[in-house]
């Protein structure tokens, strides 16, 4: 059946569209004045109150609602509905006009889906939807694909070129960047966007969505917070990253440890690296863990992943020692399944011995959520045994897992890794600053040191140092990198530290 918007409008309909709307209320002062002239004060009052009331009764204020619910903000609409939403715009375009389709994914979605309760997730989704809807025109299409991803199509226009569309994409990112308040908590999110631009009726809605999604996959690979445009060479046949169910390549050859530096706020020196898993597909593409960990998890391969990550990390320490880089530790992430394995202690002790690495140089990263509450007894025992072997225990994503103070005292934790959600904008947002300050104070009282994760800006780095956080890690220092790059990066970094500060020369 043809849709209301697909038809070409008659002149009568165009005139009605022009005047019938909230704009009609612009005539209200003239009508009131006329009524006052003709009938007097009674007429004025009746006109001023009665007309808006009649307008409301006949639904004048609701003219846009059908668009709002039917196309602009449909939730989980299914592929046909998404396509028909975009098709509306394809038909609305006049010859020569262009329009853009954006595919948006909130960064770290798999993490957020695990971490947030159902009602919190629904709240976030609703708020984002309202923000998108109020930030765009009523003729644009906003479709929520699932709780943390969206398809948005922008109404056609003659001047929609690449530059304007990139600007539009960064405006869509800004809409997400504003903090979200969940009770007393505030959440800073970011998003990746892929987009495609099409000419009037040149391409069907289905292909446009595929193009935008392929560009989104590219953005996610370069994320977080990345924007990519569809180009003819973008591979449309690959499944969008968000829907990955199978990995190409074998775990032994495709899994690689990348390393992100951690530095001291006292001395500026590199104190360690965290090992982060990356998957190299057979075509050479590097996948981030958010896309492949769920696939490995459902294939029961997580313990194999940890074994490989551990041996690559210990080998990395030997390489840094050979290069005389003076790097103290490497951090390895352990999943709940690893820590619940009664043989984990023997495996780690054997590997440390095999690579001849002192146990204190391995930081065992344990998620706060894994040891919070009624942690499995085996996990608590394993963590305690690893600590007694001499390994350092880093409590990862601290602040999100609700560990009690008694848990912190019960477990031999060496360091808290303050989650990125508390660090974001800590220099600009006094509430964030208070949270970080409170965690640091508590850690100090408990005799624990702290590392702040996700430090992106100089401002964040500075405030963390001022608040007394001893270690930092984040894109502001460096992104995770392959082992081969770590030696050159470390030498460059240390070289810059060794340059004495320039003392201002007097001008002659
Ligand atoms: P994580 O352990 O909290 O690791 C830190 C994540 O934050 C990494 O993402 C890192 O790239 C990212 N990151 C670091 N600095 C910044 C920053 O300044 N800004 C932003 N926006 N992000 C930053 P990545 O590598 O995508 O890893 C995501 C998560 O996947 C990790 O979070 C960890 O939970 C899991 N993961 C990664 N490698 C492994 C592994 O070998 N084993 C296990 N079990 N989990 C792993
Ligand atoms: Ca970690
Ligand atoms: Ca973390």
XYZ file of C-alpha atoms and ligand atoms in Angstrom:
556
model
C 0.000 0.000 0.000
C 1.414 3.454 -0.850
C 2.402 5.469 2.200
C 0.933 8.917 2.919
C 4.287 10.588 2.297
C 4.999 8.744 -0.954
C 2.236 10.485 -2.931
C 2.836 13.700 -4.860
C 0.913 16.404 -3.013
C -1.929 18.435 -4.620
C -1.925 22.256 -4.426
C -4.720 22.109 -1.810
C -2.611 19.778 0.306
C 0.423 22.016 -0.072
C -1.616 25.082 1.058
C -2.960 23.118 3.991
C 0.583 22.053 4.948
C 1.665 25.692 4.710
C -0.965 27.101 7.072
C -2.266 24.155 9.076
C 0.115 23.744 11.905
C 1.328 25.607 14.962
C 2.133 28.466 12.532
C -1.645 29.170 12.384
C -1.369 30.487 15.937
C 0.630 33.416 14.531
C -2.744 34.863 13.461
C -4.066 34.738 17.034
C -3.121 38.351 17.992
C -4.867 39.708 14.851
C -7.995 37.619 15.563
C -8.079 38.784 19.208
C -7.729 42.399 18.157
C -10.570 41.974 15.647
C -12.779 40.362 18.333
C -12.031 43.233 20.736
C -12.955 45.738 18.055
C -16.179 44.029 17.108
C -17.439 42.630 20.447
C -15.373 44.302 23.163
C -13.496 42.790 26.164
C -15.629 39.615 26.306
C -14.755 38.885 22.692
C -11.054 39.411 23.389
C -11.028 36.959 26.331
C -13.122 34.353 24.492
C -10.864 34.564 21.469
C -7.552 34.477 23.402
C -8.584 31.435 25.496
C -11.033 29.681 23.203
C -9.009 29.419 20.008
C -5.932 27.678 21.512
C -8.323 25.390 23.428
C -10.174 24.452 20.242
C -6.830 23.949 18.532
C -5.750 21.511 21.246
C -9.108 19.665 21.242
C -8.862 19.073 17.496
C -5.341 17.730 17.851
C -3.547 20.712 16.329
C -0.605 20.260 18.685
C -0.246 16.630 17.703
C 0.410 16.961 13.982
C 3.908 15.514 14.200
C 3.179 12.660 16.606
C 2.417 10.041 13.945
C 5.816 10.630 12.332
C 7.444 10.540 15.739
C 6.180 7.115 16.698
C 5.774 5.545 13.300
C 9.133 6.280 11.704
C 11.264 8.703 13.656
C 11.615 6.701 16.832
C 10.645 3.123 16.121
C 12.200 0.653 18.553
C 13.530 -2.746 17.367
C 11.569 -2.398 14.152
C 12.920 -5.353 12.125
C 14.651 -5.064 8.741
C 11.517 -4.318 6.658
C 10.490 -1.427 8.863
C 14.025 0.024 8.790
C 14.041 -0.195 5.007
C 10.594 1.369 4.670
C 11.669 4.219 6.989
C 14.617 4.975 4.686
C 12.548 4.399 1.545
C 10.351 7.326 2.650
C 13.359 9.618 2.291
C 14.499 8.036 -0.974
C 11.109 9.050 -2.401
C 11.126 12.473 -0.787
C 14.350 13.416 -2.614
C 13.993 15.600 -5.700
C 16.220 15.084 -8.766
C 19.747 16.290 -7.956
C 19.196 16.134 -4.198
C 21.303 13.941 -1.936
C 20.604 12.369 1.389
C 22.675 10.542 3.994
C 22.142 7.355 5.980
C 24.091 6.911 9.236
C 24.633 3.645 11.155
C 25.553 4.357 14.772
C 26.893 2.029 17.484
C 27.530 3.111 21.067
C 31.141 2.203 21.986
C 31.858 -0.684 24.360
C 28.295 -1.950 23.848
C 29.061 -5.534 24.909
C 30.564 -4.218 28.134
C 27.581 -1.920 28.801
C 25.103 -4.706 28.065
C 26.819 -6.881 30.679
C 27.193 -4.115 33.207
C 23.856 -2.289 33.147
C 20.588 -3.574 34.543
C 17.604 -3.906 32.164
C 15.817 -0.765 33.476
C 19.041 1.300 33.312
C 19.642 0.177 29.748
C 16.053 1.039 28.791
C 16.458 4.455 30.423
C 19.649 5.150 28.471
C 18.062 4.036 25.219
C 15.028 6.268 25.791
C 17.149 9.301 26.631
C 19.350 8.811 23.595
C 16.281 8.480 21.401
C 14.834 11.728 22.743
C 18.158 13.478 22.221
C 18.435 12.287 18.633
C 14.823 13.227 17.917
C 15.128 16.675 19.397
C 18.494 17.277 17.713
C 17.156 16.498 14.235
C 14.392 17.816 12.005
C 10.954 16.203 12.070
C 11.471 15.016 8.499
C 14.627 13.044 9.396
C 14.279 9.364 10.198
C 15.567 7.972 13.517
C 15.342 4.221 14.003
C 16.599 2.343 17.033
C 17.981 -0.946 15.746
C 18.706 -2.471 19.124
C 19.362 -1.054 22.568
C 22.687 0.544 21.632
C 22.624 0.991 17.865
C 20.729 3.280 15.521
C 20.010 4.031 11.900
C 19.447 7.695 11.092
C 18.613 9.140 7.693
C 18.833 12.837 6.984
C 16.247 14.567 4.835
C 17.490 15.299 1.292
C 19.055 18.602 0.406
C 21.016 20.050 -2.516
C 24.118 20.876 -0.444
C 24.665 17.578 1.306
C 28.286 16.913 0.368
C 30.939 14.817 2.141
C 32.121 17.686 4.333
C 28.610 18.608 5.489
C 27.848 14.953 6.219
C 31.017 14.502 8.300
C 29.995 17.586 10.286
C 26.525 16.127 10.722
C 28.089 12.843 11.925
C 30.185 14.658 14.512
C 27.059 16.514 15.680
C 25.422 13.100 16.133
C 28.449 12.050 18.206
C 28.143 15.178 20.355
C 24.533 14.219 21.117
C 25.865 11.006 22.716
C 28.878 12.647 24.404
C 26.751 14.711 26.827
C 26.696 12.943 30.218
C 23.704 10.750 31.047
C 22.416 10.747 34.613
C 21.333 7.445 36.136
C 20.232 8.184 39.680
C 23.365 9.586 41.310
C 25.653 8.173 38.651
C 26.638 9.929 35.498
C 27.668 8.037 32.442
C 29.882 9.321 29.637
C 29.282 7.444 26.386
C 30.781 7.743 22.937
C 29.792 6.339 19.556
C 31.148 5.147 16.224
C 29.376 6.213 13.037
C 29.450 4.884 9.501
C 27.578 6.719 6.767
C 26.784 6.710 3.106
C 25.554 9.510 0.843
C 23.169 8.776 -2.026
C 21.658 10.693 -4.884
C 17.931 10.861 -5.486
C 16.606 7.335 -6.230
C 20.112 6.151 -7.172
C 20.250 3.349 -4.587
C 17.597 1.331 -2.763
C 17.140 1.502 1.002
C 18.461 -2.037 1.621
C 21.779 -1.307 -0.108
C 22.091 2.052 1.642
C 21.739 0.389 5.032
C 24.334 -2.244 4.052
C 26.712 0.514 2.946
C 26.275 2.503 6.160
C 26.788 -0.675 8.222
C 29.943 -1.615 6.300
C 31.283 1.889 6.970
C 30.307 1.456 10.639
C 32.349 -1.774 10.822
C 35.307 0.232 9.541
C 34.655 2.916 12.163
C 34.448 0.319 14.971
C 37.827 -1.102 13.881
C 39.280 2.382 14.269
C 37.217 3.274 17.344
C 36.234 4.333 19.833
C 34.666 7.618 18.730
C 35.425 7.137 15.018
C 33.564 8.237 11.871
C 33.958 6.490 8.507
C 32.304 7.101 5.132
C 31.278 4.309 2.789
C 33.575 4.042 -0.236
C 33.151 1.736 -3.248
C 36.090 -0.394 -2.038
C 34.408 -0.994 1.369
C 33.632 -4.699 1.632
C 29.857 -5.180 1.723
C 29.983 -8.963 1.900
C 31.488 -9.155 5.361
C 28.932 -9.380 8.151
C 28.733 -6.135 10.151
C 31.095 -6.417 13.126
C 28.227 -6.171 15.562
C 26.770 -9.432 14.145
C 29.958 -11.477 14.123
C 29.192 -15.125 14.960
C 32.221 -16.853 13.440
C 35.897 -15.982 13.272
C 38.095 -16.695 10.313
C 41.511 -18.126 11.189
C 42.803 -20.343 13.997
C 43.211 -19.004 17.517
C 46.942 -19.929 17.642
C 47.802 -17.856 14.579
C 45.131 -15.120 14.690
C 45.243 -14.082 18.355
C 47.833 -11.421 19.187
C 48.624 -9.553 22.377
C 48.822 -5.783 21.852
C 50.261 -3.652 24.607
C 49.212 -0.331 26.160
C 51.703 1.553 28.355
C 51.117 2.520 31.971
C 53.119 5.398 33.414
C 53.935 6.878 36.797
C 52.495 10.324 37.555
C 55.494 10.967 39.883
C 58.326 10.314 37.470
C 56.592 10.084 34.072
C 58.450 6.762 33.500
C 56.801 3.744 31.879
C 56.080 1.298 34.680
C 54.374 -1.430 32.702
C 52.151 -2.457 29.797
C 48.705 -4.064 29.788
C 48.249 -6.903 27.287
C 45.024 -6.531 25.262
C 43.822 -9.198 22.866
C 43.431 -8.519 19.120
C 42.284 -10.910 16.377
C 43.807 -10.708 12.919
C 41.389 -12.019 10.269
C 42.745 -13.858 7.240
C 42.336 -10.665 5.148
C 44.605 -8.799 7.581
C 41.863 -6.832 9.425
C 42.440 -6.389 13.172
C 39.333 -7.018 15.261
C 38.855 -5.504 18.744
C 37.949 -7.801 21.686
C 34.378 -6.459 21.929
C 33.659 -8.268 18.655
C 35.499 -11.568 19.061
C 35.490 -12.301 22.823
C 31.767 -13.238 22.769
C 32.458 -15.639 19.864
C 35.384 -17.268 21.708
C 33.346 -17.344 24.912
C 30.482 -19.224 23.300
C 32.991 -21.597 21.676
C 34.495 -22.367 25.132
C 37.901 -21.008 24.061
C 38.506 -18.416 26.788
C 41.068 -20.491 28.689
C 43.053 -21.098 25.508
C 42.963 -17.320 24.909
C 44.385 -16.658 28.372
C 47.157 -19.240 27.895
C 48.203 -17.577 24.644
C 47.958 -14.049 26.077
C 50.035 -15.067 29.115
C 52.846 -16.644 27.096
C 52.956 -13.710 24.618
C 53.046 -11.256 27.551
C 55.891 -13.025 29.348
C 57.815 -13.230 26.073
C 57.245 -9.481 25.701
C 58.812 -8.849 29.129
C 61.928 -10.796 28.038
C 62.092 -8.723 24.854
C 61.835 -5.432 26.776
C 64.573 -6.683 29.140
C 66.826 -7.524 26.177
C 66.234 -4.003 24.860
C 67.125 -2.647 28.352
C 63.908 -0.650 28.572
C 63.557 -1.042 32.335
C 59.873 -1.965 32.156
C 58.748 -3.512 35.391
C 55.415 -5.263 34.818
C 52.959 -6.687 32.320
C 49.224 -6.885 33.090
C 47.202 -9.850 31.808
C 43.377 -9.989 31.931
C 41.987 -13.178 33.499
C 38.390 -14.202 32.839
C 36.129 -15.637 35.540
C 36.482 -19.133 33.992
C 40.299 -18.929 34.318
C 40.156 -17.953 37.961
C 37.669 -20.711 38.732
C 40.064 -23.316 37.308
C 41.785 -25.203 40.173
C 44.911 -25.606 37.976
C 45.427 -21.904 37.211
C 48.110 -21.544 39.905
C 50.208 -24.409 38.490
C 49.829 -23.087 34.940
C 50.998 -19.574 35.837
C 53.832 -20.806 38.085
C 55.014 -23.100 35.278
C 54.908 -20.313 32.656
C 56.789 -17.854 34.908
C 59.425 -20.520 35.436
C 59.579 -21.392 31.717
C 60.232 -17.748 30.761
C 62.384 -17.134 33.826
C 60.316 -14.122 34.922
C 60.020 -13.085 38.599
C 56.363 -13.436 39.755
C 56.110 -9.804 40.965
C 56.435 -8.698 37.308
C 53.076 -10.234 36.388
C 49.962 -8.187 37.246
C 46.985 -10.520 37.335
C 43.999 -8.364 36.302
C 40.808 -9.528 37.998
C 37.500 -7.796 37.303
C 35.995 -6.200 40.394
C 32.631 -7.765 39.483
C 34.166 -11.274 39.596
C 35.232 -10.996 43.229
C 32.396 -8.780 44.492
C 29.546 -10.245 46.536
C 29.533 -13.988 47.086
C 32.620 -14.706 45.056
C 33.164 -18.357 44.354
C 35.467 -19.833 47.036
C 37.809 -21.331 44.440
C 38.271 -17.872 42.861
C 39.114 -16.277 46.213
C 41.557 -19.113 46.993
C 43.205 -18.927 43.553
C 43.666 -15.165 43.783
C 45.166 -15.554 47.267
C 47.549 -18.299 46.047
C 48.700 -16.185 43.081
C 49.363 -13.286 45.440
C 51.359 -15.564 47.746
C 53.389 -16.682 44.734
C 54.365 -13.017 44.422
C 52.125 -11.871 41.525
C 50.510 -8.451 41.809
C 46.717 -8.388 41.808
C 45.084 -5.489 39.929
C 41.340 -5.035 40.530
C 40.058 -4.081 37.077
C 37.150 -1.723 36.221
C 37.105 -0.621 39.859
C 33.982 1.313 40.840
C 31.643 -0.609 38.553
C 31.583 -4.020 40.233
C 30.346 -3.028 43.719
C 33.002 -4.837 45.765
C 32.596 -4.155 49.474
C 35.380 -2.867 51.681
C 35.469 -6.270 53.376
C 36.114 -7.887 49.965
C 39.009 -5.483 49.447
C 40.414 -6.425 52.834
C 39.819 -10.130 52.358
C 41.623 -10.278 49.002
C 45.329 -9.564 48.645
C 44.759 -6.784 46.090
C 47.779 -4.599 45.249
C 46.201 -1.944 43.029
C 42.792 -0.597 42.011
C 42.317 0.198 38.326
C 39.836 3.069 38.464
C 37.328 2.543 35.665
C 37.346 4.900 32.683
C 33.764 6.004 33.454
C 35.041 7.898 36.543
C 38.046 9.352 34.779
C 36.220 10.868 31.789
C 36.156 14.696 32.112
C 37.442 14.515 35.723
C 39.135 17.883 35.107
C 35.907 19.567 33.988
C 33.185 17.833 35.976
C 33.300 18.388 39.743
C 31.145 15.307 40.448
C 33.591 13.070 38.566
C 36.432 14.690 40.480
C 34.700 13.951 43.791
C 34.231 10.288 42.835
C 37.875 9.842 41.833
C 39.000 11.735 44.957
C 36.866 9.469 47.170
C 38.229 6.281 45.576
C 41.803 7.554 45.979
C 41.230 8.462 49.616
C 39.685 5.064 50.388
C 42.528 3.246 48.572
C 45.069 5.261 50.546
C 43.428 4.291 53.857
C 43.457 0.642 52.797
C 47.106 0.851 51.720
C 46.361 0.199 48.037
C 47.781 2.051 45.069
C 45.622 3.211 42.130
C 45.885 3.343 38.347
C 43.429 5.505 36.392
C 42.234 3.932 33.136
C 41.133 5.741 29.983
C 43.124 8.933 30.503
C 42.580 10.769 27.243
C 43.483 14.400 27.839
C 46.225 16.431 29.430
C 43.594 17.966 31.733
C 42.552 14.535 33.030
C 46.198 13.494 33.424
C 46.999 16.633 35.425
C 44.037 16.437 37.791
C 44.715 12.742 38.473
C 48.327 13.527 39.334
C 47.171 16.383 41.602
C 44.656 14.122 43.340
C 47.467 11.643 44.080
C 46.750 8.847 41.604
C 50.134 7.133 41.123
C 49.631 5.447 37.760
C 47.808 6.311 34.557
C 46.947 4.511 31.335
C 45.000 5.763 28.317
C 44.923 7.053 24.771
C 46.380 10.355 26.043
C 49.651 8.461 26.583
C 49.305 5.849 23.836
C 46.802 3.468 22.287
C 47.449 -0.301 22.488
C 50.096 -1.326 19.917
C 51.632 -4.541 18.534
C 54.719 -5.845 20.354
C 57.048 -4.792 17.495
C 56.091 -1.143 18.011
C 56.532 -1.111 21.792
C 60.340 -0.925 21.746
C 60.513 2.067 19.366
C 57.621 3.781 21.134
C 59.249 3.300 24.575
C 62.635 4.604 23.376
C 61.005 7.706 21.869
C 58.941 8.300 24.985
C 61.917 7.856 27.327
C 64.043 10.030 25.053
C 61.556 12.896 25.455
C 61.583 12.474 29.249
C 65.389 12.694 29.306
C 65.453 16.113 27.586
C 66.038 18.656 30.369
C 63.342 21.329 30.622
C 64.208 24.410 28.593
C 65.078 27.394 30.730
C 63.899 30.622 29.163
C 66.780 32.597 27.571
C 66.909 36.336 28.021
C 66.268 38.187 24.813
C 69.125 40.391 23.769
P 39.887 -3.494 29.919
O 40.629 -4.632 30.531
O 39.234 -2.522 30.842
O 40.899 -2.789 28.938
C 40.931 -1.418 28.703
C 40.186 -1.077 27.452
O 40.076 0.335 27.355
C 40.909 -1.513 26.190
O 39.922 -1.794 25.209
C 41.649 -0.258 25.775
O 41.954 -0.206 24.391
C 40.619 0.773 26.141
N 41.220 2.064 26.403
C 42.445 2.324 26.912
N 42.642 3.643 27.029
C 41.515 4.237 26.584
C 41.120 5.596 26.454
O 41.862 6.525 26.778
N 39.894 5.835 25.953
C 39.058 4.827 25.583
N 37.878 5.144 25.071
N 39.390 3.510 25.703
C 40.611 3.237 26.212
P 39.981 -3.109 24.372
O 41.371 -3.501 24.028
O 38.965 -2.950 23.295
O 39.484 -4.188 25.432
C 38.183 -4.149 25.910
C 38.002 -5.169 27.002
O 38.140 -6.491 26.478
C 39.056 -5.084 28.092
O 38.735 -4.049 28.958
C 38.925 -6.470 28.722
O 37.819 -6.518 29.597
C 38.624 -7.325 27.510
N 39.886 -7.958 27.099
C 40.853 -7.483 26.292
N 41.865 -8.366 26.179
C 41.529 -9.425 26.982
C 42.168 -10.676 27.315
O 43.287 -10.997 26.877
N 41.499 -11.512 28.166
C 40.281 -11.195 28.687
N 39.704 -12.063 29.521
N 39.650 -10.038 28.413
C 40.275 -9.164 27.553
Ca 42.120 -4.851 32.070
Ca 39.508 -1.854 32.813
